[in-house]
Amino acid sequence: MSDVGDGTIGEPLDLVRLSLDERIYVKMRGDRELKGRLHAYDQHMNMVLSEVEETITVVNVNEETFVELVSTVKRNHEMLFVRGDSVILVSPPSRD
């Protein structure tokens, strides 16, 4: 294991450690996405985020025409605990 202070990455969690107190993007199970500031995490990828914007994608299928209707719901949270087993991906947020 190497020291993150010199900027080297020795293991996957070193990338997450470099994102402490930075805004991150988290893709989760259930078509949910989070963007927020990372305050804490552990080896199970449990995380504490603040200033969180949650986006939920909902797909409804019309049973008569079989047309998919995709809608999104956005919610804001001041502070959020994220359970690690629901996390699929963690990255810096995209620069939209």
PDB file of N, CA, C and O in Angstrom, residues 22-95:
ATOM      1  N   GLU A  22     -14.842  16.672  -1.548  1.00  0.00           N
ATOM      2  CA  GLU A  22     -15.079  17.107  -2.933  1.00  0.00           C
ATOM      3  C   GLU A  22     -16.447  16.600  -3.361  1.00  0.00           C
ATOM      4  O   GLU A  22     -16.997  15.671  -2.768  1.00  0.00           O
ATOM      5  N   ARG A  23     -16.982  17.189  -4.432  1.00  0.00           N
ATOM      6  CA  ARG A  23     -18.253  16.719  -4.980  1.00  0.00           C
ATOM      7  C   ARG A  23     -17.997  15.459  -5.800  1.00  0.00           C
ATOM      8  O   ARG A  23     -17.028  15.391  -6.556  1.00  0.00           O
ATOM      9  N   ILE A  24     -18.863  14.462  -5.611  1.00  0.00           N
ATOM     10  CA  ILE A  24     -18.746  13.207  -6.342  1.00  0.00           C
ATOM     11  C   ILE A  24     -20.092  12.827  -6.949  1.00  0.00           C
ATOM     12  O   ILE A  24     -21.132  13.367  -6.573  1.00  0.00           O
ATOM     13  N   TYR A  25     -20.039  11.891  -7.888  1.00  0.00           N
ATOM     14  CA  TYR A  25     -21.219  11.317  -8.519  1.00  0.00           C
ATOM     15  C   TYR A  25     -21.284   9.858  -8.105  1.00  0.00           C
ATOM     16  O   TYR A  25     -20.274   9.152  -8.162  1.00  0.00           O
ATOM     17  N   VAL A  26     -22.457   9.412  -7.664  1.00  0.00           N
ATOM     18  CA  VAL A  26     -22.636   8.023  -7.244  1.00  0.00           C
ATOM     19  C   VAL A  26     -23.810   7.433  -8.016  1.00  0.00           C
ATOM     20  O   VAL A  26     -24.920   7.951  -7.954  1.00  0.00           O
ATOM     21  N   LYS A  27     -23.552   6.354  -8.766  1.00  0.00           N
ATOM     22  CA  LYS A  27     -24.625   5.617  -9.447  1.00  0.00           C
ATOM     23  C   LYS A  27     -25.004   4.471  -8.534  1.00  0.00           C
ATOM     24  O   LYS A  27     -24.135   3.757  -8.023  1.00  0.00           O
ATOM     25  N   MET A  28     -26.315   4.307  -8.326  1.00  0.00           N
ATOM     26  CA  MET A  28     -26.790   3.315  -7.375  1.00  0.00           C
ATOM     27  C   MET A  28     -27.775   2.350  -8.026  1.00  0.00           C
ATOM     28  O   MET A  28     -28.278   2.620  -9.113  1.00  0.00           O
ATOM     29  N   ARG A  29     -28.033   1.264  -7.340  1.00  0.00           N
ATOM     30  CA  ARG A  29     -29.068   0.323  -7.784  1.00  0.00           C
ATOM     31  C   ARG A  29     -30.407   1.044  -7.808  1.00  0.00           C
ATOM     32  O   ARG A  29     -30.600   2.053  -7.139  1.00  0.00           O
ATOM     33  N   GLY A  30     -31.341   0.497  -8.582  1.00  0.00           N
ATOM     34  CA  GLY A  30     -32.682   1.062  -8.613  1.00  0.00           C
ATOM     35  C   GLY A  30     -32.784   2.330  -9.428  1.00  0.00           C
ATOM     36  O   GLY A  30     -33.656   3.155  -9.161  1.00  0.00           O
ATOM     37  N   ASP A  31     -31.902   2.511 -10.415  1.00  0.00           N
ATOM     38  CA  ASP A  31     -31.928   3.697 -11.290  1.00  0.00           C
ATOM     39  C   ASP A  31     -31.884   5.000 -10.505  1.00  0.00           C
ATOM     40  O   ASP A  31     -32.611   5.943 -10.787  1.00  0.00           O
ATOM     41  N   ARG A  32     -31.013   5.050  -9.500  1.00  0.00           N
ATOM     42  CA  ARG A  32     -30.825   6.263  -8.700  1.00  0.00           C
ATOM     43  C   ARG A  32     -29.416   6.791  -8.910  1.00  0.00           C
ATOM     44  O   ARG A  32     -28.472   6.022  -9.049  1.00  0.00           O
ATOM     45  N   GLU A  33     -29.296   8.106  -8.906  1.00  0.00           N
ATOM     46  CA  GLU A  33     -27.997   8.768  -9.030  1.00  0.00           C
ATOM     47  C   GLU A  33     -27.916   9.855  -7.972  1.00  0.00           C
ATOM     48  O   GLU A  33     -28.909  10.526  -7.687  1.00  0.00           O
ATOM     49  N   LEU A  34     -26.735  10.024  -7.414  1.00  0.00           N
ATOM     50  CA  LEU A  34     -26.508  11.041  -6.395  1.00  0.00           C
ATOM     51  C   LEU A  34     -25.336  11.911  -6.806  1.00  0.00           C
ATOM     52  O   LEU A  34     -24.350  11.418  -7.352  1.00  0.00           O
ATOM     53  N   LYS A  35     -25.439  13.199  -6.530  1.00  0.00           N
ATOM     54  CA  LYS A  35     -24.314  14.126  -6.652  1.00  0.00           C
ATOM     55  C   LYS A  35     -24.247  14.878  -5.334  1.00  0.00           C
ATOM     56  O   LYS A  35     -25.232  15.473  -4.907  1.00  0.00           O
ATOM     57  N   GLY A  36     -23.083  14.814  -4.691  1.00  0.00           N
ATOM     58  CA  GLY A  36     -22.952  15.486  -3.404  1.00  0.00           C
ATOM     59  C   GLY A  36     -21.511  15.533  -2.946  1.00  0.00           C
ATOM     60  O   GLY A  36     -20.610  14.988  -3.586  1.00  0.00           O
ATOM     61  N   ARG A  37     -21.300  16.187  -1.792  1.00  0.00           N
ATOM     62  CA  ARG A  37     -19.959  16.341  -1.218  1.00  0.00           C
ATOM     63  C   ARG A  37     -19.684  15.172  -0.284  1.00  0.00           C
ATOM     64  O   ARG A  37     -20.456  14.892   0.629  1.00  0.00           O
ATOM     65  N   LEU A  38     -18.563  14.474  -0.539  1.00  0.00           N
ATOM     66  CA  LEU A  38     -18.185  13.298   0.246  1.00  0.00           C
ATOM     67  C   LEU A  38     -17.528  13.728   1.556  1.00  0.00           C
ATOM     68  O   LEU A  38     -16.523  14.426   1.557  1.00  0.00           O
ATOM     69  N   HIS A  39     -18.108  13.278   2.682  1.00  0.00           N
ATOM     70  CA  HIS A  39     -17.544  13.598   3.992  1.00  0.00           C
ATOM     71  C   HIS A  39     -16.836  12.411   4.630  1.00  0.00           C
ATOM     72  O   HIS A  39     -15.835  12.593   5.317  1.00  0.00           O
ATOM     73  N   ALA A  40     -17.360  11.193   4.401  1.00  0.00           N
ATOM     74  CA  ALA A  40     -16.758  10.008   5.009  1.00  0.00           C
ATOM     75  C   ALA A  40     -17.145   8.780   4.204  1.00  0.00           C
ATOM     76  O   ALA A  40     -18.136   8.790   3.481  1.00  0.00           O
ATOM     77  N   TYR A  41     -16.330   7.735   4.318  1.00  0.00           N
ATOM     78  CA  TYR A  41     -16.604   6.458   3.668  1.00  0.00           C
ATOM     79  C   TYR A  41     -15.862   5.373   4.434  1.00  0.00           C
ATOM     80  O   TYR A  41     -15.016   5.665   5.282  1.00  0.00           O
ATOM     81  N   ASP A  42     -16.203   4.130   4.147  1.00  0.00           N
ATOM     82  CA  ASP A  42     -15.467   3.020   4.747  1.00  0.00           C
ATOM     83  C   ASP A  42     -15.167   1.960   3.687  1.00  0.00           C
ATOM     84  O   ASP A  42     -15.476   2.157   2.504  1.00  0.00           O
ATOM     85  N   GLN A  43     -14.578   0.845   4.104  1.00  0.00           N
ATOM     86  CA  GLN A  43     -14.152  -0.183   3.160  1.00  0.00           C
ATOM     87  C   GLN A  43     -15.327  -0.865   2.464  1.00  0.00           C
ATOM     88  O   GLN A  43     -15.149  -1.512   1.433  1.00  0.00           O
ATOM     89  N   HIS A  44     -16.551  -0.685   2.990  1.00  0.00           N
ATOM     90  CA  HIS A  44     -17.741  -1.261   2.365  1.00  0.00           C
ATOM     91  C   HIS A  44     -18.417  -0.273   1.411  1.00  0.00           C
ATOM     92  O   HIS A  44     -19.460  -0.568   0.859  1.00  0.00           O
ATOM     93  N   MET A  45     -17.818   0.888   1.238  1.00  0.00           N
ATOM     94  CA  MET A  45     -18.349   1.995   0.432  1.00  0.00           C
ATOM     95  C   MET A  45     -19.611   2.607   1.025  1.00  0.00           C
ATOM     96  O   MET A  45     -20.379   3.248   0.319  1.00  0.00           O
ATOM     97  N   ASN A  46     -19.845   2.401   2.338  1.00  0.00           N
ATOM     98  CA  ASN A  46     -20.833   3.227   3.021  1.00  0.00           C
ATOM     99  C   ASN A  46     -20.293   4.641   2.970  1.00  0.00           C
ATOM    100  O   ASN A  46     -19.083   4.856   3.143  1.00  0.00           O
ATOM    101  N   MET A  47     -21.157   5.615   2.707  1.00  0.00           N
ATOM    102  CA  MET A  47     -20.694   6.993   2.560  1.00  0.00           C
ATOM    103  C   MET A  47     -21.628   7.965   3.261  1.00  0.00           C
ATOM    104  O   MET A  47     -22.827   7.696   3.377  1.00  0.00           O
ATOM    105  N   VAL A  48     -21.069   9.087   3.683  1.00  0.00           N
ATOM    106  CA  VAL A  48     -21.853  10.207   4.172  1.00  0.00           C
ATOM    107  C   VAL A  48     -21.641  11.350   3.184  1.00  0.00           C
ATOM    108  O   VAL A  48     -20.506  11.766   2.939  1.00  0.00           O
ATOM    109  N   LEU A  49     -22.753  11.828   2.613  1.00  0.00           N
ATOM    110  CA  LEU A  49     -22.721  12.917   1.631  1.00  0.00           C
ATOM    111  C   LEU A  49     -23.552  14.089   2.140  1.00  0.00           C
ATOM    112  O   LEU A  49     -24.550  13.896   2.832  1.00  0.00           O
ATOM    113  N   SER A  50     -23.140  15.295   1.774  1.00  0.00           N
ATOM    114  CA  SER A  50     -23.948  16.482   2.074  1.00  0.00           C
ATOM    115  C   SER A  50     -24.264  17.202   0.767  1.00  0.00           C
ATOM    116  O   SER A  50     -23.680  16.900  -0.277  1.00  0.00           O
ATOM    117  N   GLU A  51     -25.204  18.147   0.849  1.00  0.00           N
ATOM    118  CA  GLU A  51     -25.606  18.941  -0.328  1.00  0.00           C
ATOM    119  C   GLU A  51     -25.914  18.008  -1.497  1.00  0.00           C
ATOM    120  O   GLU A  51     -25.404  18.169  -2.596  1.00  0.00           O
ATOM    121  N   VAL A  52     -26.770  17.015  -1.258  1.00  0.00           N
ATOM    122  CA  VAL A  52     -27.004  15.930  -2.209  1.00  0.00           C
ATOM    123  C   VAL A  52     -28.185  16.240  -3.121  1.00  0.00           C
ATOM    124  O   VAL A  52     -29.248  16.648  -2.659  1.00  0.00           O
ATOM    125  N   GLU A  53     -27.961  16.018  -4.418  1.00  0.00           N
ATOM    126  CA  GLU A  53     -29.046  16.028  -5.396  1.00  0.00           C
ATOM    127  C   GLU A  53     -29.256  14.585  -5.836  1.00  0.00           C
ATOM    128  O   GLU A  53     -28.367  13.963  -6.400  1.00  0.00           O
ATOM    129  N   GLU A  54     -30.459  14.050  -5.559  1.00  0.00           N
ATOM    130  CA  GLU A  54     -30.799  12.675  -5.929  1.00  0.00           C
ATOM    131  C   GLU A  54     -31.676  12.704  -7.174  1.00  0.00           C
ATOM    132  O   GLU A  54     -32.641  13.463  -7.243  1.00  0.00           O
ATOM    133  N   THR A  55     -31.337  11.892  -8.159  1.00  0.00           N
ATOM    134  CA  THR A  55     -32.137  11.765  -9.370  1.00  0.00           C
ATOM    135  C   THR A  55     -32.607  10.321  -9.483  1.00  0.00           C
ATOM    136  O   THR A  55     -31.794   9.396  -9.481  1.00  0.00           O
ATOM    137  N   ILE A  56     -33.922  10.150  -9.573  1.00  0.00           N
ATOM    138  CA  ILE A  56     -34.516   8.825  -9.701  1.00  0.00           C
ATOM    139  C   ILE A  56     -35.150   8.739 -11.083  1.00  0.00           C
ATOM    140  O   ILE A  56     -35.961   9.584 -11.451  1.00  0.00           O
ATOM    141  N   THR A  57     -34.767   7.730 -11.855  1.00  0.00           N
ATOM    142  CA  THR A  57     -35.335   7.513 -13.183  1.00  0.00           C
ATOM    143  C   THR A  57     -36.416   6.444 -13.084  1.00  0.00           C
ATOM    144  O   THR A  57     -36.160   5.350 -12.576  1.00  0.00           O
ATOM    145  N   VAL A  58     -37.608   6.788 -13.582  1.00  0.00           N
ATOM    146  CA  VAL A  58     -38.753   5.878 -13.531  1.00  0.00           C
ATOM    147  C   VAL A  58     -39.181   5.564 -14.954  1.00  0.00           C
ATOM    148  O   VAL A  58     -39.383   6.471 -15.759  1.00  0.00           O
ATOM    149  N   VAL A  59     -39.295   4.268 -15.273  1.00  0.00           N
ATOM    150  CA  VAL A  59     -39.739   3.837 -16.597  1.00  0.00           C
ATOM    151  C   VAL A  59     -41.086   3.139 -16.437  1.00  0.00           C
ATOM    152  O   VAL A  59     -41.180   2.109 -15.763  1.00  0.00           O
ATOM    153  N   ASN A  60     -42.122   3.708 -17.049  1.00  0.00           N
ATOM    154  CA  ASN A  60     -43.448   3.096 -17.060  1.00  0.00           C
ATOM    155  C   ASN A  60     -43.747   2.636 -18.477  1.00  0.00           C
ATOM    156  O   ASN A  60     -43.443   3.331 -19.439  1.00  0.00           O
ATOM    157  N   VAL A  61     -44.361   1.450 -18.590  1.00  0.00           N
ATOM    158  CA  VAL A  61     -44.714   0.911 -19.903  1.00  0.00           C
ATOM    159  C   VAL A  61     -46.234   0.908 -20.025  1.00  0.00           C
ATOM    160  O   VAL A  61     -46.939   0.351 -19.176  1.00  0.00           O
ATOM    161  N   ASN A  62     -46.737   1.543 -21.091  1.00  0.00           N
ATOM    162  CA  ASN A  62     -48.156   1.524 -21.380  1.00  0.00           C
ATOM    163  C   ASN A  62     -48.518   0.105 -21.807  1.00  0.00           C
ATOM    164  O   ASN A  62     -47.978  -0.418 -22.788  1.00  0.00           O
ATOM    165  N   GLU A  63     -49.427  -0.541 -21.080  1.00  0.00           N
ATOM    166  CA  GLU A  63     -49.754  -1.943 -21.339  1.00  0.00           C
ATOM    167  C   GLU A  63     -50.492  -2.159 -22.655  1.00  0.00           C
ATOM    168  O   GLU A  63     -50.495  -3.258 -23.193  1.00  0.00           O
ATOM    169  N   GLU A  64     -51.123  -1.115 -23.181  1.00  0.00           N
ATOM    170  CA  GLU A  64     -51.851  -1.255 -24.450  1.00  0.00           C
ATOM    171  C   GLU A  64     -50.950  -1.040 -25.657  1.00  0.00           C
ATOM    172  O   GLU A  64     -51.018  -1.773 -26.634  1.00  0.00           O
ATOM    173  N   THR A  65     -50.089  -0.018 -25.583  1.00  0.00           N
ATOM    174  CA  THR A  65     -49.241   0.318 -26.737  1.00  0.00           C
ATOM    175  C   THR A  65     -47.799  -0.140 -26.560  1.00  0.00           C
ATOM    176  O   THR A  65     -47.022  -0.069 -27.503  1.00  0.00           O
ATOM    177  N   PHE A  66     -47.433  -0.575 -25.361  1.00  0.00           N
ATOM    178  CA  PHE A  66     -46.070  -0.999 -25.027  1.00  0.00           C
ATOM    179  C   PHE A  66     -45.035   0.116 -25.239  1.00  0.00           C
ATOM    180  O   PHE A  66     -43.865  -0.145 -25.447  1.00  0.00           O
ATOM    181  N   VAL A  67     -45.488   1.359 -25.147  1.00  0.00           N
ATOM    182  CA  VAL A  67     -44.598   2.514 -25.254  1.00  0.00           C
ATOM    183  C   VAL A  67     -44.009   2.784 -23.870  1.00  0.00           C
ATOM    184  O   VAL A  67     -44.729   2.813 -22.872  1.00  0.00           O
ATOM    185  N   GLU A  68     -42.692   2.981 -23.833  1.00  0.00           N
ATOM    186  CA  GLU A  68     -42.019   3.290 -22.574  1.00  0.00           C
ATOM    187  C   GLU A  68     -42.076   4.786 -22.316  1.00  0.00           C
ATOM    188  O   GLU A  68     -41.722   5.589 -23.181  1.00  0.00           O
ATOM    189  N   LEU A  69     -42.513   5.152 -21.124  1.00  0.00           N
ATOM    190  CA  LEU A  69     -42.541   6.549 -20.705  1.00  0.00           C
ATOM    191  C   LEU A  69     -41.493   6.719 -19.616  1.00  0.00           C
ATOM    192  O   LEU A  69     -41.616   6.153 -18.534  1.00  0.00           O
ATOM    193  N   VAL A  70     -40.451   7.478 -19.922  1.00  0.00           N
ATOM    194  CA  VAL A  70     -39.348   7.673 -18.982  1.00  0.00           C
ATOM    195  C   VAL A  70     -39.506   9.035 -18.327  1.00  0.00           C
ATOM    196  O   VAL A  70     -39.672  10.051 -18.999  1.00  0.00           O
ATOM    197  N   SER A  71     -39.467   9.043 -17.003  1.00  0.00           N
ATOM    198  CA  SER A  71     -39.537  10.308 -16.270  1.00  0.00           C
ATOM    199  C   SER A  71     -38.471  10.305 -15.178  1.00  0.00           C
ATOM    200  O   SER A  71     -37.988   9.253 -14.768  1.00  0.00           O
ATOM    201  N   THR A  72     -38.089  11.493 -14.752  1.00  0.00           N
ATOM    202  CA  THR A  72     -37.105  11.610 -13.674  1.00  0.00           C
ATOM    203  C   THR A  72     -37.688  12.444 -12.549  1.00  0.00           C
ATOM    204  O   THR A  72     -38.456  13.380 -12.780  1.00  0.00           O
ATOM    205  N   VAL A  73     -37.309  12.064 -11.345  1.00  0.00           N
ATOM    206  CA  VAL A  73     -37.710  12.788 -10.147  1.00  0.00           C
ATOM    207  C   VAL A  73     -36.426  13.251  -9.471  1.00  0.00           C
ATOM    208  O   VAL A  73     -35.500  12.465  -9.285  1.00  0.00           O
ATOM    209  N   LYS A  74     -36.360  14.539  -9.122  1.00  0.00           N
ATOM    210  CA  LYS A  74     -35.167  15.067  -8.442  1.00  0.00           C
ATOM    211  C   LYS A  74     -35.552  15.515  -7.043  1.00  0.00           C
ATOM    212  O   LYS A  74     -36.595  16.134  -6.840  1.00  0.00           O
ATOM    213  N   ARG A  75     -34.669  15.163  -6.091  1.00  0.00           N
ATOM    214  CA  ARG A  75     -34.867  15.570  -4.701  1.00  0.00           C
ATOM    215  C   ARG A  75     -33.537  16.067  -4.154  1.00  0.00           C
ATOM    216  O   ARG A  75     -32.473  15.614  -4.580  1.00  0.00           O
ATOM    217  N   ASN A  76     -33.607  16.977  -3.212  1.00  0.00           N
ATOM    218  CA  ASN A  76     -32.406  17.505  -2.559  1.00  0.00           C
ATOM    219  C   ASN A  76     -32.402  17.087  -1.094  1.00  0.00           C
ATOM    220  O   ASN A  76     -33.451  17.073  -0.440  1.00  0.00           O
ATOM    221  N   HIS A  77     -31.209  16.721  -0.599  1.00  0.00           N
ATOM    222  CA  HIS A  77     -31.040  16.312   0.794  1.00  0.00           C
ATOM    223  C   HIS A  77     -29.871  17.100   1.375  1.00  0.00           C
ATOM    224  O   HIS A  77     -28.832  17.240   0.735  1.00  0.00           O
ATOM    225  N   GLU A  78     -30.046  17.563   2.588  1.00  0.00           N
ATOM    226  CA  GLU A  78     -28.958  18.282   3.258  1.00  0.00           C
ATOM    227  C   GLU A  78     -27.819  17.331   3.625  1.00  0.00           C
ATOM    228  O   GLU A  78     -26.646  17.638   3.429  1.00  0.00           O
ATOM    229  N   MET A  79     -28.171  16.144   4.153  1.00  0.00           N
ATOM    230  CA  MET A  79     -27.175  15.147   4.550  1.00  0.00           C
ATOM    231  C   MET A  79     -27.776  13.770   4.288  1.00  0.00           C
ATOM    232  O   MET A  79     -28.973  13.568   4.477  1.00  0.00           O
ATOM    233  N   LEU A  80     -26.935  12.838   3.825  1.00  0.00           N
ATOM    234  CA  LEU A  80     -27.435  11.521   3.442  1.00  0.00           C
ATOM    235  C   LEU A  80     -26.397  10.460   3.775  1.00  0.00           C
ATOM    236  O   LEU A  80     -25.205  10.643   3.527  1.00  0.00           O
ATOM    237  N   PHE A  81     -26.855   9.342   4.345  1.00  0.00           N
ATOM    238  CA  PHE A  81     -26.016   8.167   4.537  1.00  0.00           C
ATOM    239  C   PHE A  81     -26.334   7.204   3.400  1.00  0.00           C
ATOM    240  O   PHE A  81     -27.495   6.883   3.160  1.00  0.00           O
ATOM    241  N   VAL A  82     -25.315   6.742   2.696  1.00  0.00           N
ATOM    242  CA  VAL A  82     -25.487   5.824   1.565  1.00  0.00           C
ATOM    243  C   VAL A  82     -24.933   4.468   1.976  1.00  0.00           C
ATOM    244  O   VAL A  82     -23.766   4.360   2.363  1.00  0.00           O
ATOM    245  N   ARG A  83     -25.756   3.455   1.876  1.00  0.00           N
ATOM    246  CA  ARG A  83     -25.304   2.107   2.209  1.00  0.00           C
ATOM    247  C   ARG A  83     -24.490   1.546   1.049  1.00  0.00           C
ATOM    248  O   ARG A  83     -24.903   1.608  -0.114  1.00  0.00           O
ATOM    249  N   GLY A  84     -23.328   1.018   1.345  1.00  0.00           N
ATOM    250  CA  GLY A  84     -22.377   0.608   0.327  1.00  0.00           C
ATOM    251  C   GLY A  84     -22.843  -0.480  -0.615  1.00  0.00           C
ATOM    252  O   GLY A  84     -22.445  -0.505  -1.773  1.00  0.00           O
ATOM    253  N   ASP A  85     -23.720  -1.393  -0.159  1.00  0.00           N
ATOM    254  CA  ASP A  85     -24.125  -2.476  -1.052  1.00  0.00           C
ATOM    255  C   ASP A  85     -25.065  -2.012  -2.159  1.00  0.00           C
ATOM    256  O   ASP A  85     -25.346  -2.760  -3.089  1.00  0.00           O
ATOM    257  N   SER A  86     -25.519  -0.756  -2.110  1.00  0.00           N
ATOM    258  CA  SER A  86     -26.355  -0.218  -3.188  1.00  0.00           C
ATOM    259  C   SER A  86     -25.545   0.597  -4.196  1.00  0.00           C
ATOM    260  O   SER A  86     -26.073   1.032  -5.220  1.00  0.00           O
ATOM    261  N   VAL A  87     -24.250   0.780  -3.938  1.00  0.00           N
ATOM    262  CA  VAL A  87     -23.390   1.587  -4.809  1.00  0.00           C
ATOM    263  C   VAL A  87     -22.880   0.753  -5.983  1.00  0.00           C
ATOM    264  O   VAL A  87     -22.380  -0.350  -5.798  1.00  0.00           O
ATOM    265  N   ILE A  88     -23.013   1.306  -7.193  1.00  0.00           N
ATOM    266  CA  ILE A  88     -22.491   0.666  -8.396  1.00  0.00           C
ATOM    267  C   ILE A  88     -21.208   1.352  -8.856  1.00  0.00           C
ATOM    268  O   ILE A  88     -20.247   0.703  -9.233  1.00  0.00           O
ATOM    269  N   LEU A  89     -21.182   2.694  -8.816  1.00  0.00           N
ATOM    270  CA  LEU A  89     -20.055   3.448  -9.366  1.00  0.00           C
ATOM    271  C   LEU A  89     -19.873   4.737  -8.576  1.00  0.00           C
ATOM    272  O   LEU A  89     -20.867   5.355  -8.161  1.00  0.00           O
ATOM    273  N   VAL A  90     -18.632   5.158  -8.393  1.00  0.00           N
ATOM    274  CA  VAL A  90     -18.313   6.441  -7.758  1.00  0.00           C
ATOM    275  C   VAL A  90     -17.306   7.158  -8.640  1.00  0.00           C
ATOM    276  O   VAL A  90     -16.314   6.574  -9.045  1.00  0.00           O
ATOM    277  N   SER A  91     -17.580   8.442  -8.941  1.00  0.00           N
ATOM    278  CA  SER A  91     -16.638   9.210  -9.760  1.00  0.00           C
ATOM    279  C   SER A  91     -16.830  10.687  -9.489  1.00  0.00           C
ATOM    280  O   SER A  91     -17.829  11.095  -8.895  1.00  0.00           O
ATOM    281  N   PRO A  92     -15.864  11.515  -9.946  1.00  0.00           N
ATOM    282  CA  PRO A  92     -16.110  12.952  -9.897  1.00  0.00           C
ATOM    283  C   PRO A  92     -17.309  13.256 -10.778  1.00  0.00           C
ATOM    284  O   PRO A  92     -17.533  12.565 -11.773  1.00  0.00           O
ATOM    285  N   PRO A  93     -18.125  14.277 -10.440  1.00  0.00           N
ATOM    286  CA  PRO A  93     -19.290  14.574 -11.280  1.00  0.00           C
ATOM    287  C   PRO A  93     -18.865  15.073 -12.658  1.00  0.00           C
ATOM    288  O   PRO A  93     -17.798  15.667 -12.817  1.00  0.00           O
ATOM    289  N   SER A  94     -19.708  14.801 -13.653  1.00  0.00           N
ATOM    290  CA  SER A  94     -19.394  15.263 -15.007  1.00  0.00           C
ATOM    291  C   SER A  94     -19.525  16.779 -15.062  1.00  0.00           C
ATOM    292  O   SER A  94     -20.288  17.387 -14.317  1.00  0.00           O
ATOM    293  N   ARG A  95     -18.779  17.396 -15.940  1.00  0.00           N
ATOM    294  CA  ARG A  95     -18.792  18.852 -16.093  1.00  0.00           C
ATOM    295  C   ARG A  95     -19.826  19.240 -17.134  1.00  0.00           C
ATOM    296  O   ARG A  95     -19.494  19.528 -18.276  1.00  0.00           O
TER     297      ARG A  95
END
